[in-house]
Coordinates of C-alpha atoms and ligand atoms in Angstrom, one line a residue:
M1 CA 0.7 -17.6 16.1
A2 CA -0.2 -15.3 19.0
N3 CA -1.3 -16.7 22.4
E4 CA -2.8 -15.1 25.2
D5 CA 0.5 -14.2 27.1
D6 CA 1.7 -12.5 23.6
I7 CA -1.9 -10.5 23.3
H8 CA -1.0 -9.5 27.0
A9 CA 2.4 -8.7 26.6
A10 CA 1.4 -6.3 23.5
A11 CA -1.2 -4.4 25.0
E12 CA 1.5 -3.8 28.2
A13 CA 4.3 -2.4 25.6
L14 CA 1.7 -0.3 24.0
R15 CA 0.7 1.4 27.5
E16 CA 4.3 1.7 28.3
G17 CA 4.8 3.7 25.0
R18 CA 6.4 1.2 23.2
L19 CA 5.8 0.0 19.4
A20 CA 4.0 -3.2 18.6
I21 CA 3.3 -4.9 15.0
L22 CA -0.2 -6.0 15.3
P23 CA -2.3 -8.3 12.6
T24 CA -5.3 -7.1 11.4
E25 CA -7.6 -8.7 8.5
T26 CA -6.5 -6.1 6.0
V27 CA -2.8 -5.7 6.6
Y28 CA 0.0 -6.0 9.3
G29 CA 0.1 -2.3 11.8
L30 CA 2.8 -0.6 13.6
G31 CA 0.8 0.2 16.6
A32 CA 1.3 2.6 19.3
D33 CA -1.1 4.3 22.3
A34 CA -2.5 7.1 20.3
S35 CA -2.3 9.4 23.4
N36 CA 1.2 9.4 23.6
A37 CA 2.8 11.8 21.4
E38 CA 6.3 10.3 21.8
A39 CA 5.4 6.8 20.8
V40 CA 3.5 8.3 17.8
A41 CA 6.4 10.2 16.9
A42 CA 8.2 6.8 16.7
I43 CA 6.0 5.5 14.6
F44 CA 7.0 8.3 12.1
E45 CA 10.5 7.5 12.7
A46 CA 10.4 4.1 12.3
K47 CA 8.1 4.7 8.9
G48 CA 10.1 7.5 7.3
R49 CA 6.5 9.0 7.2
P50 CA 5.8 12.7 6.5
R51 CA 4.2 14.2 9.5
F52 CA 1.6 15.6 7.7
N53 CA -0.2 12.0 7.1
P54 CA -2.3 11.4 10.1
L55 CA -2.5 7.8 11.7
I56 CA -6.0 5.7 12.1
A57 CA -7.2 5.3 15.7
H58 CA -8.0 1.6 16.2
V59 CA -10.5 0.7 19.0
A60 CA -12.5 -2.3 20.5
D61 CA -15.8 -1.2 19.2
L62 CA -18.4 1.4 18.4
T63 CA -18.8 2.7 21.7
A64 CA -15.1 3.5 22.0
A65 CA -15.1 4.7 18.6
R66 CA -18.0 7.2 20.0
A67 CA -15.9 8.3 22.4
I68 CA -13.5 9.8 20.2
A69 CA -15.5 10.9 16.9
H70 CA -18.6 12.8 16.2
L71 CA -20.5 9.9 14.3
D72 CA -23.5 11.3 12.5
D73 CA -26.3 8.9 11.3
R74 CA -24.7 8.5 8.1
A75 CA -21.5 7.2 9.9
L76 CA -23.5 5.1 12.4
S77 CA -25.1 3.1 9.7
L78 CA -21.8 2.3 7.7
A79 CA -20.4 1.7 11.3
V80 CA -22.9 -0.6 12.0
A81 CA -22.9 -2.3 8.6
F82 CA -19.5 -2.9 8.5
W83 CA -17.6 -3.1 11.9
P84 CA -16.0 -4.7 12.9
G85 CA -13.9 -4.9 9.7
P86 CA -12.3 -2.9 7.1
L87 CA -14.0 0.6 7.3
T88 CA -12.3 3.6 8.4
L89 CA -14.5 6.6 9.0
V90 CA -12.8 9.8 9.0
A91 CA -15.3 12.5 11.3
P92 CA -14.8 15.2 13.8
Y93 CA -12.7 14.9 16.8
I94 CA -14.1 15.1 20.2
G95 CA -11.5 16.8 21.4
G96 CA -9.1 15.8 24.4
E97 CA -5.9 13.6 24.8
A98 CA -7.0 10.4 23.8
V99 CA -5.8 10.7 20.3
C100 CA -3.0 13.1 20.4
D101 CA -2.4 16.4 17.9
L102 CA 0.6 14.7 16.2
A103 CA -1.6 11.2 15.3
R104 CA -4.1 13.6 13.6
A105 CA -1.4 15.8 12.0
G106 CA -3.2 18.7 13.5
L107 CA -6.6 18.3 11.9
D108 CA -9.7 18.4 13.5
T109 CA -10.6 15.2 12.3
V110 CA -10.0 11.8 13.3
A111 CA -9.8 8.4 11.3
V112 CA -11.1 5.6 13.4
R113 CA -12.0 1.9 12.6
V114 CA -13.0 -1.3 14.6
P115 CA -10.5 -4.1 13.5
A116 CA -12.1 -7.8 12.9
H117 CA -8.9 -9.6 13.6
P118 CA -9.2 -11.8 16.8
A119 CA -5.5 -10.7 18.0
A120 CA -6.0 -7.2 17.0
R121 CA -9.7 -7.0 18.9
A122 CA -7.9 -8.8 22.1
V123 CA -5.0 -6.2 22.1
L124 CA -7.4 -3.5 22.0
A125 CA -9.8 -4.7 24.6
A126 CA -6.6 -5.2 26.7
A127 CA -4.9 -1.9 26.0
G128 CA -8.1 -0.1 26.9
R129 CA -7.2 2.8 24.8
P130 CA -7.1 3.7 21.3
V131 CA -4.2 2.4 19.4
V132 CA -3.0 4.2 16.0
A133 CA -1.6 1.9 13.4
P134 CA -0.6 2.6 10.3
S135 CA 0.5 0.1 8.0
A136 CA 3.6 -1.6 9.2
N137 CA 5.9 -1.1 5.8
R138 CA 8.2 1.9 5.7
S139 CA 6.8 4.9 4.1
G140 CA 6.1 4.5 0.5
R141 CA 6.7 0.6 -0.1
P142 CA 4.0 -2.4 -0.2
S143 CA 2.2 -2.7 3.0
P144 CA 2.9 -6.2 4.8
T145 CA 0.4 -8.9 4.9
N146 CA 2.3 -11.6 7.0
H147 CA 4.1 -11.4 10.0
A148 CA 7.7 -12.2 8.1
D149 CA 7.2 -9.2 5.7
A150 CA 6.1 -6.8 8.8
V151 CA 8.9 -8.0 10.9
E152 CA 11.4 -7.2 7.6
E153 CA 9.9 -3.6 7.2
T154 CA 9.5 -2.4 11.1
G155 CA 10.5 -4.9 13.4
D156 CA 13.7 -3.1 14.7
A157 CA 11.3 -0.4 16.2
V158 CA 9.1 -2.8 18.2
A159 CA 9.1 -4.1 21.3
I160 CA 6.8 -7.3 20.2
A161 CA 5.5 -8.5 16.8
L162 CA 2.2 -10.2 17.2
D163 CA 1.8 -13.2 14.6
G164 CA -1.7 -13.5 13.3
G165 CA -1.4 -15.5 10.0
P166 CA -1.4 -14.3 6.5
C167 CA -4.3 -11.1 6.4
A168 CA -7.5 -12.2 5.1
M169 CA -8.2 -9.3 3.0
G170 CA -4.5 -7.9 2.0
L171 CA -5.7 -4.6 1.1
E172 CA -6.0 -1.6 3.4
S173 CA -9.1 -0.3 4.8
T174 CA -11.7 1.7 2.9
V175 CA -11.8 5.2 4.1
I176 CA -14.7 7.2 4.0
A177 CA -15.1 10.7 5.2
V178 CA -18.2 11.6 7.2
L179 CA -17.9 15.2 8.0
P180 CA -21.1 18.1 8.7
D181 CA -22.5 20.0 5.9
A182 CA -20.7 17.6 3.3
P183 CA -21.4 14.4 1.1
L184 CA -19.9 11.2 2.1
R185 CA -16.7 11.2 0.5
L186 CA -14.3 8.1 -0.6
L187 CA -10.9 9.0 0.5
R188 CA -9.3 6.0 0.1
L189 CA -10.3 2.5 -2.3
G190 CA -9.6 -0.4 -0.1
S191 CA -11.0 -3.9 1.2
I192 CA -14.7 -2.9 0.8
P193 CA -15.9 -2.2 -2.5
R194 CA -17.1 1.1 -3.4
E195 CA -20.6 -0.5 -4.6
D196 CA -20.8 -2.1 -1.0
V197 CA -20.6 1.2 0.7
E198 CA -22.8 3.0 -1.6
R199 CA -25.5 0.3 -1.1
I200 CA -25.5 0.8 2.5
A201 CA -25.2 4.3 2.4
G202 CA -27.9 4.9 -0.2
V203 CA -26.2 7.6 -2.2
R204 CA -22.9 8.0 -4.7
L205 CA -19.9 8.5 -3.2
A206 CA -18.2 11.9 -3.5
E207 CA -14.8 11.6 -4.6
A208 CA -11.9 13.0 -2.4
E209 CA -10.7 16.9 -2.7
T210 CA -7.5 16.8 -4.6
D211 CA -6.1 19.3 -2.1
A212 CA -3.6 17.0 -0.6
K213 CA -3.9 18.5 3.2
R214 CA -7.2 17.3 3.2
T215 CA -6.8 14.2 1.6
P216 CA -3.0 13.4 2.9
G217 CA -3.2 9.4 2.0
R218 CA -3.0 9.9 -1.7
L219 CA 0.2 10.5 -2.6
A220 CA 1.6 8.9 -5.8
A221 CA 4.6 6.4 -5.5
H222 CA 2.9 4.7 -2.4
Y223 CA 2.9 1.1 -2.2
A224 CA 6.1 0.5 -4.4
P225 CA 8.3 -2.1 -4.8
D226 CA 12.0 -1.2 -5.9
A227 CA 11.6 -2.8 -9.5
P228 CA 9.7 -1.0 -12.1
V229 CA 6.0 -2.1 -12.2
R230 CA 4.6 -2.5 -16.0
L231 CA 0.7 -2.7 -15.9
N232 CA -1.9 -4.7 -18.3
A233 CA 0.8 -6.6 -19.5
E234 CA -0.3 -9.8 -21.4
G235 CA 3.3 -11.3 -20.5
P236 CA 6.7 -11.0 -19.5
R237 CA 9.6 -9.5 -21.0
V238 CA 13.0 -10.4 -20.9
G239 CA 14.4 -10.3 -17.2
E240 CA 10.6 -9.3 -16.0
V241 CA 8.8 -11.3 -13.4
F242 CA 5.1 -11.7 -14.2
L243 CA 2.1 -11.5 -12.2
D244 CA -0.7 -13.1 -14.1
F245 CA -4.7 -13.0 -13.3
G246 CA -7.0 -15.8 -14.3
P247 CA -6.4 -18.9 -16.6
N248 CA -4.0 -18.1 -18.7
P249 CA -4.1 -18.6 -22.5
L250 CA -0.5 -18.7 -23.5
A251 CA -0.1 -21.5 -20.9
L252 CA 2.9 -19.4 -19.1
G253 CA 4.3 -22.2 -16.6
E254 CA 4.2 -20.9 -13.3
G255 CA 7.5 -20.8 -11.2
P256 CA 9.1 -18.0 -9.4
D257 CA 9.3 -15.7 -12.5
I258 CA 5.8 -16.2 -12.9
M259 CA 2.9 -16.2 -10.4
N260 CA -0.8 -15.9 -10.4
L261 CA -2.7 -13.4 -8.4
S262 CA -5.9 -15.7 -8.7
R263 CA -5.9 -18.7 -11.2
V264 CA -9.6 -18.8 -10.9
G265 CA -10.0 -15.0 -11.6
D266 CA -11.3 -14.4 -8.2
L267 CA -10.3 -10.5 -7.0
K268 CA -10.9 -11.1 -3.5
E269 CA -8.1 -14.2 -3.7
A270 CA -6.1 -11.6 -6.1
A271 CA -6.2 -8.8 -3.2
A272 CA -5.2 -10.8 -1.0
N273 CA -2.2 -12.0 -2.7
L274 CA -1.1 -8.7 -4.4
F275 CA 1.3 -7.2 -1.8
A276 CA 2.9 -10.2 -0.9
M277 CA 3.4 -11.3 -4.5
L278 CA 4.8 -7.8 -5.3
R279 CA 7.2 -8.4 -2.8
A280 CA 8.2 -11.8 -3.6
A281 CA 8.6 -10.8 -7.0
D282 CA 11.1 -7.9 -5.7
R283 CA 13.4 -10.4 -3.9
R284 CA 14.1 -11.8 -7.3
H285 CA 15.8 -8.3 -8.4
P286 CA 14.0 -8.4 -11.7
A287 CA 14.3 -6.0 -14.4
G288 CA 10.8 -5.2 -13.9
I289 CA 7.6 -6.5 -12.4
A290 CA 4.9 -6.7 -15.4
V291 CA 1.2 -7.2 -14.3
A292 CA -2.0 -8.5 -16.4
P293 CA -4.9 -6.4 -16.7
I294 CA -7.1 -6.6 -13.7
P295 CA -11.0 -6.0 -14.2
N296 CA -11.8 -2.5 -12.6
H297 CA -14.8 -3.4 -11.1
G298 CA -15.6 -4.3 -7.1
L299 CA -12.2 -4.8 -5.4
G300 CA -10.6 -4.6 -8.7
E301 CA -10.9 -0.9 -8.5
A302 CA -8.7 -1.0 -5.1
I303 CA -6.2 -3.1 -6.9
N304 CA -5.8 -1.0 -9.9
D305 CA -5.7 1.8 -7.4
R306 CA -2.6 0.3 -5.7
L307 CA -0.9 -1.0 -8.8
K308 CA -1.1 2.3 -10.2
R309 CA 0.5 3.8 -7.6
A310 CA 3.2 0.9 -7.4
A311 CA 4.2 1.8 -11.1
G312 CA 4.4 5.2 -9.8
F313 CA 1.4 7.0 -11.7
V314 CA -0.8 9.5 -9.7
G315 CA -4.1 8.0 -8.6
Ligands
TXA401 O1 -6.2 -1.1 6.9 C1 -5.8 -0.5 7.3 O2 -6.2 0.4 7.3 C2 -4.4 -0.2 8.1 C3 -4.6 -1.2 9.0 C4 -3.2 -1.5 10.0 O3 -5.4 -1.1 10.1 N1 -4.0 0.7 8.3 C5 -3.6 1.9 7.3 O4 -3.1 2.8 8.0 O5 -3.6 1.6 6.1 P1 -2.4 3.7 7.2 O6 -1.4 5.0 8.1 O7 -1.2 3.2 6.3 O8 -3.3 4.8 6.4 C6 -4.3 5.4 6.7 C7 -4.6 6.6 5.7 C8 -3.9 7.5 5.2 O9 -4.4 7.6 3.7 C9 -4.3 8.8 6.2 O10 -3.8 9.5 4.9 C10 -5.7 8.6 6.2 O11 -5.8 7.2 6.3 N2 -6.1 9.6 6.9 C11 -6.1 9.3 8.7 N3 -6.8 10.2 9.2 C12 -7.2 11.2 8.6 C13 -7.8 12.4 8.5 N4 -7.9 12.7 9.9 N5 -8.5 12.6 7.5 C14 -8.5 12.5 6.4 N6 -7.3 11.3 6.0 C15 -7.0 10.7 6.9
MG402 MG1 0.1 2.6 4.0

């Protein structure tokens, strides 16, 4: 686990324009100094990420967020309710060099979040500047939710990879656009269920516009393992690995080819296990990965969103 020396080494590497793998409570991130265009370019390079897809600026606290983003009253009430934590706000960019053009993909908005993981917070405080950090996977693949998976994906590109243990949430942050003269929009389902955001906001969230330029993260074929993914499966077919959910009425024995996202049917536990189990399944080079039905309420909506993309369906 990361100690104080590791934290300082990571902050130092970021300040010098190098990359660092950082644990967060959602997924592991591939971090760079947000103001350093060369370092940010190295992120796009390491991930094979299209440059029109902007990055999230991570900051230590609300004050630091307000230094880069215009947060209106709606945004502030969400920030107060959910930060530090898995909420990302897309708001007008204040201007200046703190989050470079490349990091924002040239948009006049910025995505900002205050992560809750103590190691991430310590690095941000020590770095003293916004750190952009997309999920540490190569583009299109499932996000890494533990240190080993992160190192396997993008470890070659970084100066240091901090180990913060397995991610508590396991799904990326929920992304909400809070822009002037526009309703609150849900840009990406994530670790905070839609209903929880709506309860604090006091309004229903509008859907993301389908215009890919305004909602760049909504690409199909995301979060995808190599093996084909089959959804709403009652059990495995020959050669498939099965990801079950809940108590199994067929009493299928668990083993390397049959895993359970949550034996007790807990969506939080399933979210935390999802990407690591998809990866574990994929490592067995199966004919396919079959996944049991997941209820579509609460966190289940985000889990099903990721599964549909893993299966190659447009969200
Ligand atoms: O949980 C998370 O959010 C993780 C951890 C590392 O913090 N990060 C993460 O970053 O998931 P990434 O780059 O994989 O996803 C960022 C999402 C993308 O869907 C991107 O399109 C969207 O945020 N985004 C970023 N800036 C935006 C902007 N200005 N307008 C609209 N969408 C934006
Ligand atoms: Mg990602």
